[in-house]
mmCIF file of C-alpha atoms in Angstrom:
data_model
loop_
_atom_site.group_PDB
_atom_site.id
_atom_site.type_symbol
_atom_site.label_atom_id
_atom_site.label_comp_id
_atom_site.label_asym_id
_atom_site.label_seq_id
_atom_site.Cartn_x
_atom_site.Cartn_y
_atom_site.Cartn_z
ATOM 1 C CA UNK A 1 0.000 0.000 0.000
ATOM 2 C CA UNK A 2 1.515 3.331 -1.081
ATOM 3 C CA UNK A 3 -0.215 5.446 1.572
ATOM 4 C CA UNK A 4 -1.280 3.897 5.100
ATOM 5 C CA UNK A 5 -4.885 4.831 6.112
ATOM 6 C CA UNK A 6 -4.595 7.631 8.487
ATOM 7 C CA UNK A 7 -2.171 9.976 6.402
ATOM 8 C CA UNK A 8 -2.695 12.624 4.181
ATOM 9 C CA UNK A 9 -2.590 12.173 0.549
ATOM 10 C CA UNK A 10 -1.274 14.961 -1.756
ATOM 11 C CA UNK A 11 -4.018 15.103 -5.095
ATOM 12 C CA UNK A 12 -1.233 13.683 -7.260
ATOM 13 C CA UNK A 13 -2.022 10.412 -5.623
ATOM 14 C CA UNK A 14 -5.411 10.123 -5.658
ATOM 15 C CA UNK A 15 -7.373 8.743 -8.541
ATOM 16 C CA UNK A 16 -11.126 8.750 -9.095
ATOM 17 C CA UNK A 17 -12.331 6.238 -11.326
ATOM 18 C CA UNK A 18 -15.793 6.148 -12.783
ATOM 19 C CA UNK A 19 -17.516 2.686 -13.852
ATOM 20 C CA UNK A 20 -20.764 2.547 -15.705
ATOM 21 C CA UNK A 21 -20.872 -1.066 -16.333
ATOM 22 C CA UNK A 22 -20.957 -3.819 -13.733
ATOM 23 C CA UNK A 23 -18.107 -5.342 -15.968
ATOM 24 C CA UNK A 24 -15.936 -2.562 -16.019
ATOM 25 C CA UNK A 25 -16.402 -2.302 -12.256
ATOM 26 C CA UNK A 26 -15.349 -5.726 -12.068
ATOM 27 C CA UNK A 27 -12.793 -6.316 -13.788
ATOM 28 C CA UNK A 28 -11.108 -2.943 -11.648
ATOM 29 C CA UNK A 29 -12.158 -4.242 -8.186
ATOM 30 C CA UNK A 30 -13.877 -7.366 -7.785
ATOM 31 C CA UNK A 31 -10.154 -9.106 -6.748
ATOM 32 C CA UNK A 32 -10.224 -6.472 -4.203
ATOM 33 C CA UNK A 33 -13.823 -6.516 -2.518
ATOM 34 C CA UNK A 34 -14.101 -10.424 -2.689
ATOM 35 C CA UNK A 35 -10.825 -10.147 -0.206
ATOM 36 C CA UNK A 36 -12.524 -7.934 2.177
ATOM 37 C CA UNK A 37 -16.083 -9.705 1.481
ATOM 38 C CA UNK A 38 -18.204 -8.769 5.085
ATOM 39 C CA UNK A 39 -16.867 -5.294 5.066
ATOM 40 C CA UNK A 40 -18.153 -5.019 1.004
ATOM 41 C CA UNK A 41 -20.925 -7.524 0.573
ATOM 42 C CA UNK A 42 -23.815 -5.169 -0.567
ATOM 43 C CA UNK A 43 -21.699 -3.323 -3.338
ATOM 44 C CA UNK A 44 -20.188 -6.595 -4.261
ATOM 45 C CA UNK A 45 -23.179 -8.552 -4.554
ATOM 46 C CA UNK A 46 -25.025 -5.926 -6.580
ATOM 47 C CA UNK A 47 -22.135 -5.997 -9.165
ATOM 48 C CA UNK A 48 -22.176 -9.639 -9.572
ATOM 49 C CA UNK A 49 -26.476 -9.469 -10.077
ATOM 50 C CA UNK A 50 -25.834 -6.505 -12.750
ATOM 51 C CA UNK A 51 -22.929 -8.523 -14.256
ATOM 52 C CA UNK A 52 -25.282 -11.002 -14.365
ATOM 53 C CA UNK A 53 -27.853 -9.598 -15.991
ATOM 54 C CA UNK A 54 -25.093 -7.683 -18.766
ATOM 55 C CA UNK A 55 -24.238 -10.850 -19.688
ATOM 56 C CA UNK A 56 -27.669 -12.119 -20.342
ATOM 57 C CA UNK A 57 -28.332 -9.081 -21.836
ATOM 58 C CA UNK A 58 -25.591 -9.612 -24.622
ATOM 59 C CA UNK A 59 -26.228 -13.302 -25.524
ATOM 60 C CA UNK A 60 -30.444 -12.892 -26.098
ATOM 61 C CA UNK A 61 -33.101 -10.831 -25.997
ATOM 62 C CA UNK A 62 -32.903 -9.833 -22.113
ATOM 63 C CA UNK A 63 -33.749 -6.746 -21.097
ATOM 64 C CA UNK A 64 -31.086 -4.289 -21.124
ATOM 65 C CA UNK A 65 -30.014 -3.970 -17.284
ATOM 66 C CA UNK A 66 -30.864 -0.836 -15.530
ATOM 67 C CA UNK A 67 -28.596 2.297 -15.072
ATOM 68 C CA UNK A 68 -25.951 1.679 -12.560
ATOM 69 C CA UNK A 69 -22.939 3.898 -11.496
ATOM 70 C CA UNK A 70 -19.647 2.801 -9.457
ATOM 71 C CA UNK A 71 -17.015 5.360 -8.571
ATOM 72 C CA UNK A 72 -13.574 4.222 -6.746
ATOM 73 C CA UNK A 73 -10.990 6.167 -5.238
ATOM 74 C CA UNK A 74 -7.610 5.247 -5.291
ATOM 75 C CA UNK A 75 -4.175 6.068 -3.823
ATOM 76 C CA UNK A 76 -1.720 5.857 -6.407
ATOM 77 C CA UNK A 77 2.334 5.404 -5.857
ATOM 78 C CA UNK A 78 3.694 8.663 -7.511
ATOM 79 C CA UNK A 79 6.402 6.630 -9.171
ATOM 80 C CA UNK A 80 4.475 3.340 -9.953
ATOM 81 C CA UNK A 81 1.014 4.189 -10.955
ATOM 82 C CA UNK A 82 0.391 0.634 -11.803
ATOM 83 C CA UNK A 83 0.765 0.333 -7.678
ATOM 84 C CA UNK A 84 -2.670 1.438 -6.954
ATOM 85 C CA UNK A 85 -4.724 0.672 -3.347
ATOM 86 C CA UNK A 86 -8.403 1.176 -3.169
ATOM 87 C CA UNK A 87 -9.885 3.077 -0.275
ATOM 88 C CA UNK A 88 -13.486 4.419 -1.281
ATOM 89 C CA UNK A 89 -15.883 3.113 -3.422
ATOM 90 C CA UNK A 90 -19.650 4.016 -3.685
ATOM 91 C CA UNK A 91 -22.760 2.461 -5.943
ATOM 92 C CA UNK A 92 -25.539 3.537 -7.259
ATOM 93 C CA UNK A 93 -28.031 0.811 -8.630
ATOM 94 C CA UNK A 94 -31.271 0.589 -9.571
ATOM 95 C CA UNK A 95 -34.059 -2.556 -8.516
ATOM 96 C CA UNK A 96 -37.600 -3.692 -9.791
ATOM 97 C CA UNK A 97 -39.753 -0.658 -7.627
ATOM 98 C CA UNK A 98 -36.931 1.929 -7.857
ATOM 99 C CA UNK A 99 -33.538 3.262 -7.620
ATOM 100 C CA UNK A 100 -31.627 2.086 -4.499
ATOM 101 C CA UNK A 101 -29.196 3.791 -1.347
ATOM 102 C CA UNK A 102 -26.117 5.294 -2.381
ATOM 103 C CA UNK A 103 -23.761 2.355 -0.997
ATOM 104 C CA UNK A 104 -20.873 3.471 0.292
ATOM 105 C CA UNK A 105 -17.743 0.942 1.839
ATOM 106 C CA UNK A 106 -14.245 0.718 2.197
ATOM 107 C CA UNK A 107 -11.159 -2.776 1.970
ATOM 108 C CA UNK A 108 -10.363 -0.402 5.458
ATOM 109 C CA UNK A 109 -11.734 -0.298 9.133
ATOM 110 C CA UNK A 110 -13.399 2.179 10.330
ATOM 111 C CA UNK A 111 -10.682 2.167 13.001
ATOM 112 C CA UNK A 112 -8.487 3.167 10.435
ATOM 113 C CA UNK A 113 -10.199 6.040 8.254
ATOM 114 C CA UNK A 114 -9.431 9.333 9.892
ATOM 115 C CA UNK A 115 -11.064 12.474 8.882
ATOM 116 C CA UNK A 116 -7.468 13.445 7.528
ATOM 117 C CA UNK A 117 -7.469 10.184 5.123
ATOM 118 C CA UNK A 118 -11.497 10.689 4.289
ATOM 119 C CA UNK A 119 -11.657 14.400 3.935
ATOM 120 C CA UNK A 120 -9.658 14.236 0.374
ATOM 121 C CA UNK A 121 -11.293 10.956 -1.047
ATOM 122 C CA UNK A 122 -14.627 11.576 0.245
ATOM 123 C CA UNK A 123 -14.461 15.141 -1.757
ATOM 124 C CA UNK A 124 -13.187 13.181 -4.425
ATOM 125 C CA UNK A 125 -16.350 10.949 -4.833
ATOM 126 C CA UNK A 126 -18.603 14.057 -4.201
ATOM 127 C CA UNK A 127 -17.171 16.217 -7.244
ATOM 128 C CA UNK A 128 -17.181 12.986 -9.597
ATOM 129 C CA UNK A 129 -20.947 12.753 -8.509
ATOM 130 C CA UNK A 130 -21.694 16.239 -9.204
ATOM 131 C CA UNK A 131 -19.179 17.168 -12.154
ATOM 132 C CA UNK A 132 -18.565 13.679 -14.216
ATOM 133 C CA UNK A 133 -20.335 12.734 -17.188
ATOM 134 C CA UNK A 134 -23.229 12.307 -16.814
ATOM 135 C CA UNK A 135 -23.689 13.943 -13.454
ATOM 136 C CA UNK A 136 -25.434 12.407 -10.898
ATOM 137 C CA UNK A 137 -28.785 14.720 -10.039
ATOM 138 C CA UNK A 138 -28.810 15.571 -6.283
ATOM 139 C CA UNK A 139 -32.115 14.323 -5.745
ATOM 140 C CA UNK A 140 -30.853 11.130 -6.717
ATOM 141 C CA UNK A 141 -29.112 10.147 -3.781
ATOM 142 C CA UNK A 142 -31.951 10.587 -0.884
ATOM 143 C CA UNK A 143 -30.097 8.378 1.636
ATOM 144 C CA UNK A 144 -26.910 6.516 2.409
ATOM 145 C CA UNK A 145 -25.879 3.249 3.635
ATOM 146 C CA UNK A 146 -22.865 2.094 5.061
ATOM 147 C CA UNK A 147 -20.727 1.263 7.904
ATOM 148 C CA UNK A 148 -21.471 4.146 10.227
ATOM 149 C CA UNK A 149 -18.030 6.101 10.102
ATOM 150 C CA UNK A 150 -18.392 6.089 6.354
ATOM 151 C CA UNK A 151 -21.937 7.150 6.115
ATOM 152 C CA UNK A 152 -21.702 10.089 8.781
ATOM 153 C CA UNK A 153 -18.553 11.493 7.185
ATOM 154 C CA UNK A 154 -20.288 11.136 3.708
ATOM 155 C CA UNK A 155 -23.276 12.640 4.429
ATOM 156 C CA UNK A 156 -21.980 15.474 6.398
ATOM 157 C CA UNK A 157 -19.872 16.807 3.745
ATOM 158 C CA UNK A 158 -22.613 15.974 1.363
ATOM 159 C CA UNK A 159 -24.957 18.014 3.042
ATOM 160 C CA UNK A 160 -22.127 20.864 3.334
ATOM 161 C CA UNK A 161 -21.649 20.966 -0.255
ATOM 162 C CA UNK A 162 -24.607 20.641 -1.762
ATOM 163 C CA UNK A 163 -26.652 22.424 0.413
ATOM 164 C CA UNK A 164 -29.147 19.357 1.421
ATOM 165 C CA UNK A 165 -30.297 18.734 5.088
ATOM 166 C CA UNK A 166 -30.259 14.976 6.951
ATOM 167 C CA UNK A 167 -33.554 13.637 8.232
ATOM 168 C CA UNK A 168 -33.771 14.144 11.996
ATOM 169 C CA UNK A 169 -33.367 10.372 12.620
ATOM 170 C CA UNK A 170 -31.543 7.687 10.263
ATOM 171 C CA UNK A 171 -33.651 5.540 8.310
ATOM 172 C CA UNK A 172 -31.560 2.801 9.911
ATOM 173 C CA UNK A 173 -29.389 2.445 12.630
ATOM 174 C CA UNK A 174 -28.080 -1.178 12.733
ATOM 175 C CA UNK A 175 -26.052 -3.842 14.013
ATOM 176 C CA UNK A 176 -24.146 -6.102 11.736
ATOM 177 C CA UNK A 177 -24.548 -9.836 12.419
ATOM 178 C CA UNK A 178 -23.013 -13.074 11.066
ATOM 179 C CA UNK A 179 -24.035 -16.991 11.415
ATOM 180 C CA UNK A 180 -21.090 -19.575 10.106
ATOM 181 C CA UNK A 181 -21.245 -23.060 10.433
ATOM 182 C CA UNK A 182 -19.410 -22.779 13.490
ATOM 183 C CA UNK A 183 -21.938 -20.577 15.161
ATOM 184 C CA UNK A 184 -25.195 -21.754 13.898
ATOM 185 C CA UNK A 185 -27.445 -23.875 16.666
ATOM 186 C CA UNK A 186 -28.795 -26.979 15.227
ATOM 187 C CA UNK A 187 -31.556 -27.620 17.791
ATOM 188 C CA UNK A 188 -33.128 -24.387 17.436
ATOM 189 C CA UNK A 189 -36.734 -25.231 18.950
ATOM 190 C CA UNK A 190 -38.744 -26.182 15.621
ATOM 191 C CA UNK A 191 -42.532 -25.751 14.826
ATOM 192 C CA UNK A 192 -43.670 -29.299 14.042
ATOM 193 C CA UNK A 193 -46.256 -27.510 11.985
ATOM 194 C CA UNK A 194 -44.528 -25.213 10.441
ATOM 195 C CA UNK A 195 -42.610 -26.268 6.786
ATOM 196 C CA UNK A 196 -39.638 -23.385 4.948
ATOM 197 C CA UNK A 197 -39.691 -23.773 1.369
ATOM 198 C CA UNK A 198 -38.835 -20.940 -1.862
ATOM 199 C CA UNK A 199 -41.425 -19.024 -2.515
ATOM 200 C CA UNK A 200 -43.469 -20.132 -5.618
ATOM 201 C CA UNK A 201 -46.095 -17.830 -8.106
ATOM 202 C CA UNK A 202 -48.824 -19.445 -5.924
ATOM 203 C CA UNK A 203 -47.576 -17.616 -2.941
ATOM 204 C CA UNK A 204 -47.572 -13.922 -4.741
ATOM 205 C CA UNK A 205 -51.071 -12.430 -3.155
ATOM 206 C CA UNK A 206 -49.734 -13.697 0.204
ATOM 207 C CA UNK A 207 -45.818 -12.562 0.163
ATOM 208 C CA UNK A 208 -47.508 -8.832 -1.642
ATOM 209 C CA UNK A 209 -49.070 -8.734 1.860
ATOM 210 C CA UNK A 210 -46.589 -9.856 4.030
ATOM 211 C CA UNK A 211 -44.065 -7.082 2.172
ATOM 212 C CA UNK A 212 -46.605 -4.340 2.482
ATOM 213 C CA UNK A 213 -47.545 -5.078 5.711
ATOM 214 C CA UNK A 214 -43.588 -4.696 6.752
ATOM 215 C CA UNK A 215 -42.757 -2.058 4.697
ATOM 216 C CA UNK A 216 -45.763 0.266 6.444
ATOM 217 C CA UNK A 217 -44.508 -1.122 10.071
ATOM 218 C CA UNK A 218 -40.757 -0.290 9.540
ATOM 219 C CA UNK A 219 -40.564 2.550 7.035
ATOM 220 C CA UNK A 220 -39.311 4.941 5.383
ATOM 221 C CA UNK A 221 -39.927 2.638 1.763
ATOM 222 C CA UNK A 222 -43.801 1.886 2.072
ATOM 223 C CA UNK A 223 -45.202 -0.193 -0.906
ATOM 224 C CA UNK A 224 -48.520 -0.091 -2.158
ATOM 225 C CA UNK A 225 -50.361 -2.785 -3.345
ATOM 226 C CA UNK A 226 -49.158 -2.573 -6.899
ATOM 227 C CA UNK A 227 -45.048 -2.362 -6.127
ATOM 228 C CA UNK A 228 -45.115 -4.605 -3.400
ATOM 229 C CA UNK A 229 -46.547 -7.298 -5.728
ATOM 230 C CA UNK A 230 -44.232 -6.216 -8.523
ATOM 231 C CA UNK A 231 -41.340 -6.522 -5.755
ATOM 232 C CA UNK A 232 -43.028 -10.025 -4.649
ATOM 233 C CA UNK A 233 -42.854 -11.142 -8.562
ATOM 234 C CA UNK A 234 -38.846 -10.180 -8.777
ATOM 235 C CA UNK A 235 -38.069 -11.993 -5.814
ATOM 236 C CA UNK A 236 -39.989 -15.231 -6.653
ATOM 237 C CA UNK A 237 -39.007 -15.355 -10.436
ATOM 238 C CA UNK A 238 -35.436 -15.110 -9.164
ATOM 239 C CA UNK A 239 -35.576 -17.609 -6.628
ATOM 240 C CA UNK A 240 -34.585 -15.213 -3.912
ATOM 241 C CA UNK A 241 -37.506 -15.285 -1.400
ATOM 242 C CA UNK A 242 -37.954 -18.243 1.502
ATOM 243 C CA UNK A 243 -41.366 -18.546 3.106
ATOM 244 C CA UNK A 244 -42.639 -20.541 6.181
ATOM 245 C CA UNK A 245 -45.882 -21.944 6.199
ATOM 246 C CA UNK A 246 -48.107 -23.231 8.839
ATOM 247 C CA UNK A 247 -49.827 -26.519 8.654
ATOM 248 C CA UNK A 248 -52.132 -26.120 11.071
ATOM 249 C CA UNK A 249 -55.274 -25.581 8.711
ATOM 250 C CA UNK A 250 -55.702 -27.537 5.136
ATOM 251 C CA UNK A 251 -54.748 -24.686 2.942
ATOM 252 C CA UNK A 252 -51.717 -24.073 4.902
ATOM 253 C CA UNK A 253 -51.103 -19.623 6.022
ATOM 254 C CA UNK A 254 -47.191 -18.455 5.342
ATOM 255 C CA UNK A 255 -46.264 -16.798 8.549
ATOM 256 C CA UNK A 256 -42.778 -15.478 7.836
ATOM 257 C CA UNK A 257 -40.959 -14.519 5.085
ATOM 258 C CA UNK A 258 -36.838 -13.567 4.512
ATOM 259 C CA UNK A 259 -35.118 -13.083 1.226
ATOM 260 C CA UNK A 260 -31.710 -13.310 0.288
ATOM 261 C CA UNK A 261 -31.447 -11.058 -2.588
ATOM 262 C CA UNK A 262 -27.431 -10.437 -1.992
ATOM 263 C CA UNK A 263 -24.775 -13.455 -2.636
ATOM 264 C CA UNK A 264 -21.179 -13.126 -3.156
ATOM 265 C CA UNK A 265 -18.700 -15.783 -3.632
ATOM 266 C CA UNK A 266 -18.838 -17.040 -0.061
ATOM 267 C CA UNK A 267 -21.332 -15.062 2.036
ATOM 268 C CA UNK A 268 -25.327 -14.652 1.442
ATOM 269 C CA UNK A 269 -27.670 -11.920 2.929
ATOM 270 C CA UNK A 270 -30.673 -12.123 4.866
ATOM 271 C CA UNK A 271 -33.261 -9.166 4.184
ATOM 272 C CA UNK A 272 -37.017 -8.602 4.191
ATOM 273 C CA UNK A 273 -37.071 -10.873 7.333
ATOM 274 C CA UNK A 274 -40.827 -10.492 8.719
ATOM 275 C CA UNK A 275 -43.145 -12.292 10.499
ATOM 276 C CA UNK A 276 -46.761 -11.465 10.641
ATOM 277 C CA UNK A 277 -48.023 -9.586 13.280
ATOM 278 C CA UNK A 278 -50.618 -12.326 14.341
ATOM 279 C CA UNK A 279 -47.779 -15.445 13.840
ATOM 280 C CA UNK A 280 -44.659 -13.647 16.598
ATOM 281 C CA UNK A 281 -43.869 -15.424 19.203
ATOM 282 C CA UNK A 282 -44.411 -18.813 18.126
ATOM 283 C CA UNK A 283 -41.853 -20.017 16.268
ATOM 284 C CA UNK A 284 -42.025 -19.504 12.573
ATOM 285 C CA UNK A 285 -39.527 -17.027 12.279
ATOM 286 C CA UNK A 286 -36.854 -18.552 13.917
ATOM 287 C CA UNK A 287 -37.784 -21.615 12.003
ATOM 288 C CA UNK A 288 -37.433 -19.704 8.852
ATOM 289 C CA UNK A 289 -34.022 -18.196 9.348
ATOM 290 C CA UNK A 290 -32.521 -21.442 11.233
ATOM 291 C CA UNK A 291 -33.701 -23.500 7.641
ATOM 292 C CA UNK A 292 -32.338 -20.654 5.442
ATOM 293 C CA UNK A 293 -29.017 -20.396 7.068
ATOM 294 C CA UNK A 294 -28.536 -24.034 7.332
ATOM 295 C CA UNK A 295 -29.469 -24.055 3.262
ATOM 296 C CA UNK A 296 -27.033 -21.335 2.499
ATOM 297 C CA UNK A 297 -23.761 -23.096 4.789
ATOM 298 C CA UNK A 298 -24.344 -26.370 4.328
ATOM 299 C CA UNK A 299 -26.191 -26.810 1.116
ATOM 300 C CA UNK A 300 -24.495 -23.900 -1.360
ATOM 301 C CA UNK A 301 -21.224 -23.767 0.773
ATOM 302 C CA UNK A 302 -21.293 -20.147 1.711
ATOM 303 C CA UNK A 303 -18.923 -19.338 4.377
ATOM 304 C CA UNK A 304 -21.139 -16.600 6.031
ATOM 305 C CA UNK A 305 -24.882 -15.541 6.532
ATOM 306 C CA UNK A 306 -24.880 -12.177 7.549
ATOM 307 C CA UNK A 307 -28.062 -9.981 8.341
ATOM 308 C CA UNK A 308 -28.549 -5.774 9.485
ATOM 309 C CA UNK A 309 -30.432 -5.751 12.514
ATOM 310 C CA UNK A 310 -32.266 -2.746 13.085
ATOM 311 C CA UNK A 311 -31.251 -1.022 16.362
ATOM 312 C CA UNK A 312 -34.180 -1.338 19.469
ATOM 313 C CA UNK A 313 -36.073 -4.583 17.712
ATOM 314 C CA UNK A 314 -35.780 -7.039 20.300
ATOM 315 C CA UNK A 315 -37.449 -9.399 19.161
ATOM 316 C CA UNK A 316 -35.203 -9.941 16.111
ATOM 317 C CA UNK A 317 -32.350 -9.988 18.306
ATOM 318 C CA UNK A 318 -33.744 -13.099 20.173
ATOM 319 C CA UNK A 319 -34.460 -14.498 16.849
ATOM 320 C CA UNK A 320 -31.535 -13.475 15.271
ATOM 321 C CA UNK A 321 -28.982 -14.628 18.631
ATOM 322 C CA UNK A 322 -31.125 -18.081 19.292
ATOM 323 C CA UNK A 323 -30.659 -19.407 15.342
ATOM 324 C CA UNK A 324 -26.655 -18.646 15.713
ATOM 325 C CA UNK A 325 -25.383 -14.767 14.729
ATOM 326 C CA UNK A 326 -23.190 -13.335 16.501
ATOM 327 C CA UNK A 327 -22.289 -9.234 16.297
ATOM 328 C CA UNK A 328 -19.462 -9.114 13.537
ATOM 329 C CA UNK A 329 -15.806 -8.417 15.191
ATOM 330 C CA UNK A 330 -13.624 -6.236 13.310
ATOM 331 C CA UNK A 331 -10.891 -8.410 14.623
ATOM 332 C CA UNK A 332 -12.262 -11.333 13.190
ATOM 333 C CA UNK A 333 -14.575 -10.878 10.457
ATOM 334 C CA UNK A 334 -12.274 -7.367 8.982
ATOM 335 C CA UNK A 335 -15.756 -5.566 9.398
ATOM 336 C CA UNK A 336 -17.434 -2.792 11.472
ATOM 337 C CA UNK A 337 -20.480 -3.773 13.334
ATOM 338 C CA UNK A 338 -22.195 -0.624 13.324
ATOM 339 C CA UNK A 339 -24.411 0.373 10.570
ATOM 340 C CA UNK A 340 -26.268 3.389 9.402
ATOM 341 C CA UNK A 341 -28.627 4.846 6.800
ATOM 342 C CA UNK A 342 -29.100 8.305 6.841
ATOM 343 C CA UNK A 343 -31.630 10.029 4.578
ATOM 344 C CA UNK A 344 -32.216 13.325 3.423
ATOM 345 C CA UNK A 345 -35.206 16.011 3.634
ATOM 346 C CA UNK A 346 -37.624 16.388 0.876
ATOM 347 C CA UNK A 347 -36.907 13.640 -1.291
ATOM 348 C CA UNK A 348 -38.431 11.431 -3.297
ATOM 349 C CA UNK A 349 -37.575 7.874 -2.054
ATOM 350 C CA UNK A 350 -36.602 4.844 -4.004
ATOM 351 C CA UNK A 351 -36.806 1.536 -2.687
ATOM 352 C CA UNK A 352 -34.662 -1.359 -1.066
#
């Protein structure tokens, strides 16, 4: 590494790269953020699902992919420029009901970005947002996501610059939690009566209202009854979206319902965990999310399940601690375990 995180960077070492393609952004960093996988799994994962669908994209008649936007920052060795180290990188992508966070995420700890290393590369991403081709409308980025070093720091000289103010509370202040093999508890109590499967088309009326119904409990995204079906047809057709089901009656209710919508090489995420309001306490979930996890480690080989637990629900964390995660360690895992999204006033919000 040419400059250590912590020092100061003169502008002749610092090089902001622009990707417009999920193969372009590859082929630059992928080597990079599969090495520091937990601390870069959502920007990762969504440039493996865009690569993805590029590829299909070029061989038939798929839809073209929509719109996405990666910018890196780089320290550069004055002397070999091939010598390069990335420190920042940022994504904006685009899913079925709308346009997505600004992702923001670093190969460094938290520990180790200092407001002397950040201040240059953060102002770096800013004025390739606002001044590259094309520029990226401020309206565009309505909240960011990140660990929570990152996302303050972003956000604050965001706000400086362009003149935008932060909502009075974060969308989402969270925990970051893994489950490995070694950590995951086999006898979970199970619901005799209760059966995890995928999701199938016959499902879609039920998983719309299970998605609406938690998008209107946890906010800020709240689906109607048109995008939350549109969302429930994405996840389905893509085989990312796990249901339980109860038994108890002939037709069989789904209680619960958890998608993993973001894989990587060797770690899967756990989103969209909910359980309805009249199923809690009994089971299901943690039935759900012990069944996923144990699919994801032991039948696809992933190496880590890792899930954002919003801050104050307690009842997740029971779920979440009795199945098998445990609060990443930086020491161990090379991630932060706080979390925040931070949105902005007066916008108009996508979706995630």
């Amino acid at each position: 590494m040419c400059t250590p995180p912590g020092s100061n960077a003169g502008p002749d070492t610092l090089v902001t790269t622009r990707y417009t393609t999920a193969t372009s952004a590859y082929q630059a960093t992928a080597s990079i953020l599969q090495a520091h996988e937990i601390n870069t799994h959502i920007i990762l994962s969504y440039i493996l699902a865009q690569l993805t669908r590029e590829q299909a994209a070029s061989t038939s008649q798929q839809p073209v992919p929509l719109p996405s936007l990666w910018i890196a920052v780089w320290t550069t060795c004055p002397h070999m420029p091939q010598n390069r180290t990335l420190d920042l990188i940022i994504a904006l992508t685009a899913g079925p009901v709308g346009p997505r966070p600004l992702f923001i995420a670093s190969p460094h700890t938290s520990s180790t970005l200092t407001s002397i290393f950040l201040r240059p590369r953060i102002d770096r991403l800013i004025t390739e947002l606002l001044d590259g081709a094309p520029e990226v409308p401020v309206d565009r980025i309505f909240s960011v996501f990140g660990s929570r070093r990152l996302t303050q720091y972003f956000v604050a000289t965001w706000s400086r610059q362009v003149q935008v103010s932060p909502t009075d509370s974060p969308y989402m202040s969270a925990t970051y939690r893994i489950c490995t093999s070694d950590t995951l508890i086999g006898a979970v109590p199970q619901r005799t009566d209760g059966v995890s499967r995928l999701a199938t088309t016959q499902d879609l009326d039920r998983v719309s209202e299970l998605l609406q119904s938690r998008s209107t409990e946890i906010g800020p995204y709240i689906l109607n009854g048109q995008t939350a079906r549109l969302e429930a047809q994405s996840l389905i057709s893509t085989n990312q979206l796990y249901v339980c089901e109860s038994r108890t009656s002939v037709s069989g209710v789904i209680t619960s319902i958890a998608a993993v919508e973001r894989t990587s090489a060797n770690v899967a995420s756990v989103n969209k965990f909910y359980t309805s309001s009249q199923h809690r306490n009994q089971g299901f979930g943690s039935k759900l999310l012990s069944s996923v996890c144990q699919f994801l480690l032991h039948r696809q080989g992933r190496s880590a399940v890792v899930i954002y637990l919003s801050d104050g629900s307690s009842a997740a964390d029971t779920v979440t601690q009795r199945v098998g995660f445990r609060n990443v360690n930086v020491g161990v895992h090379g991630a932060d375990r706080d979390w925040l999204e931070q949105g902005f006033q007066d916008m108009n919000l996508g979706h995630w």
